[in-house]
Amino acid sequence: MEKRFRDYLRHLEKLDFEVISEDEVFSEREGIVMQATVLHQELMRTLTAIIGFLTCASIFLAAGFVKFFFVSFIFAGIFAVAAVICAVHYKDISDVMKKMYFYIDKLTRL
């Protein structure tokens, strides 16, 4: 999936915005909007995973404090690390979304 978006961004960078026709502008804008929709759905899935991992980490942390069971602290740490990994993935996707919106704005001004 990441390769597909990198290729699409390269395609947008190679466009010559000064000689592009009205129909091509509309077609490119629709393509970018479709790609942005796919990215938005991926962002929502990642955000759901982050919330789930943080919830699990909180539950294990609370269980560790109540019974002072060392394994609960380990599981809380594992879920917290998984949430951080998902957050980094979320940030990468968010950066691609910003680039897509930049090109949507650029095509809108034409």
CSV table of C-alpha atoms in Angstrom, one decimal, residues 22-99:
chain,number,residue,atom,x,y,z
A,22,GLU,CA,-9.5,21.5,-17.5
A,23,ASP,CA,-10.6,17.8,-17.9
A,24,GLU,CA,-7.2,16.6,-16.7
A,25,VAL,CA,-7.5,18.8,-13.7
A,26,PHE,CA,-10.9,17.4,-12.8
A,27,SER,CA,-9.7,13.8,-13.4
A,28,GLU,CA,-6.6,14.3,-11.2
A,29,ARG,CA,-8.6,16.0,-8.5
A,30,GLU,CA,-11.1,13.1,-8.4
A,31,GLY,CA,-8.2,10.6,-8.3
A,32,ILE,CA,-6.6,12.4,-5.4
A,33,VAL,CA,-9.9,12.6,-3.5
A,34,MET,CA,-10.3,8.8,-4.0
A,35,GLN,CA,-6.8,8.2,-2.7
A,36,ALA,CA,-7.4,10.5,0.3
A,37,THR,CA,-10.5,8.6,1.1
A,38,VAL,CA,-8.6,5.4,1.2
A,39,LEU,CA,-5.9,7.0,3.4
A,40,HIS,CA,-8.6,8.4,5.7
A,41,GLN,CA,-10.1,5.0,6.2
A,42,GLU,CA,-6.6,3.6,7.1
A,43,LEU,CA,-6.1,6.5,9.6
A,44,MET,CA,-9.4,5.5,11.3
A,45,ARG,CA,-8.4,1.8,11.5
A,46,THR,CA,-5.0,2.8,13.0
A,47,LEU,CA,-6.6,5.2,15.4
A,48,THR,CA,-9.0,2.4,16.5
A,49,ALA,CA,-6.0,0.1,17.1
A,50,ILE,CA,-4.2,2.7,19.1
A,51,ILE,CA,-7.3,3.3,21.3
A,52,GLY,CA,-7.6,-0.5,21.8
A,53,PHE,CA,-4.0,-1.0,22.7
A,54,LEU,CA,-4.1,1.9,25.2
A,55,THR,CA,-7.2,0.6,26.8
A,56,CYS,CA,-5.6,-2.9,27.2
A,57,ALA,CA,-2.5,-1.3,28.6
A,58,SER,CA,-4.5,0.7,31.1
A,59,ILE,CA,-6.5,-2.4,32.2
A,60,PHE,CA,-3.3,-4.4,32.7
A,61,LEU,CA,-1.7,-1.5,34.5
A,62,ALA,CA,-4.6,-1.2,36.9
A,63,ALA,CA,-4.7,-5.0,37.4
A,64,GLY,CA,-0.9,-4.8,38.2
A,65,PHE,CA,-1.4,-2.1,40.8
A,66,VAL,CA,-4.4,-3.9,42.5
A,67,LYS,CA,-2.8,-7.3,42.9
A,68,PHE,CA,0.8,-6.2,42.3
A,69,PHE,CA,1.3,-9.0,39.8
A,70,PHE,CA,4.5,-8.4,37.8
A,71,VAL,CA,3.3,-10.1,34.6
A,72,SER,CA,0.5,-7.4,34.3
A,73,PHE,CA,3.1,-4.7,34.2
A,74,ILE,CA,4.9,-6.6,31.4
A,75,PHE,CA,1.7,-6.9,29.4
A,76,ALA,CA,0.9,-3.2,30.0
A,77,GLY,CA,4.3,-2.3,28.6
A,78,ILE,CA,3.8,-4.6,25.6
A,79,PHE,CA,0.5,-3.0,24.8
A,80,ALA,CA,2.0,0.5,25.3
A,81,VAL,CA,4.8,-0.3,22.8
A,82,ALA,CA,2.2,-1.6,20.3
A,83,ALA,CA,0.3,1.7,20.7
A,84,VAL,CA,3.5,3.7,20.0
A,85,ILE,CA,4.2,1.7,16.9
A,86,CYS,CA,0.7,2.3,15.7
A,87,ALA,CA,1.1,6.0,16.5
A,88,VAL,CA,4.2,6.2,14.3
A,89,HIS,CA,2.3,4.5,11.5
A,90,TYR,CA,-0.5,7.0,12.0
A,91,LYS,CA,2.0,9.9,11.7
A,92,ASP,CA,3.4,8.5,8.5
A,93,ILE,CA,-0.1,8.2,6.9
A,94,SER,CA,-0.9,11.7,8.2
A,95,ASP,CA,2.1,13.1,6.4
A,96,VAL,CA,1.0,11.5,3.1
A,97,MET,CA,-2.5,12.9,3.6
A,98,LYS,CA,-1.0,16.4,4.0
A,99,LYS,CA,0.8,16.0,0.7
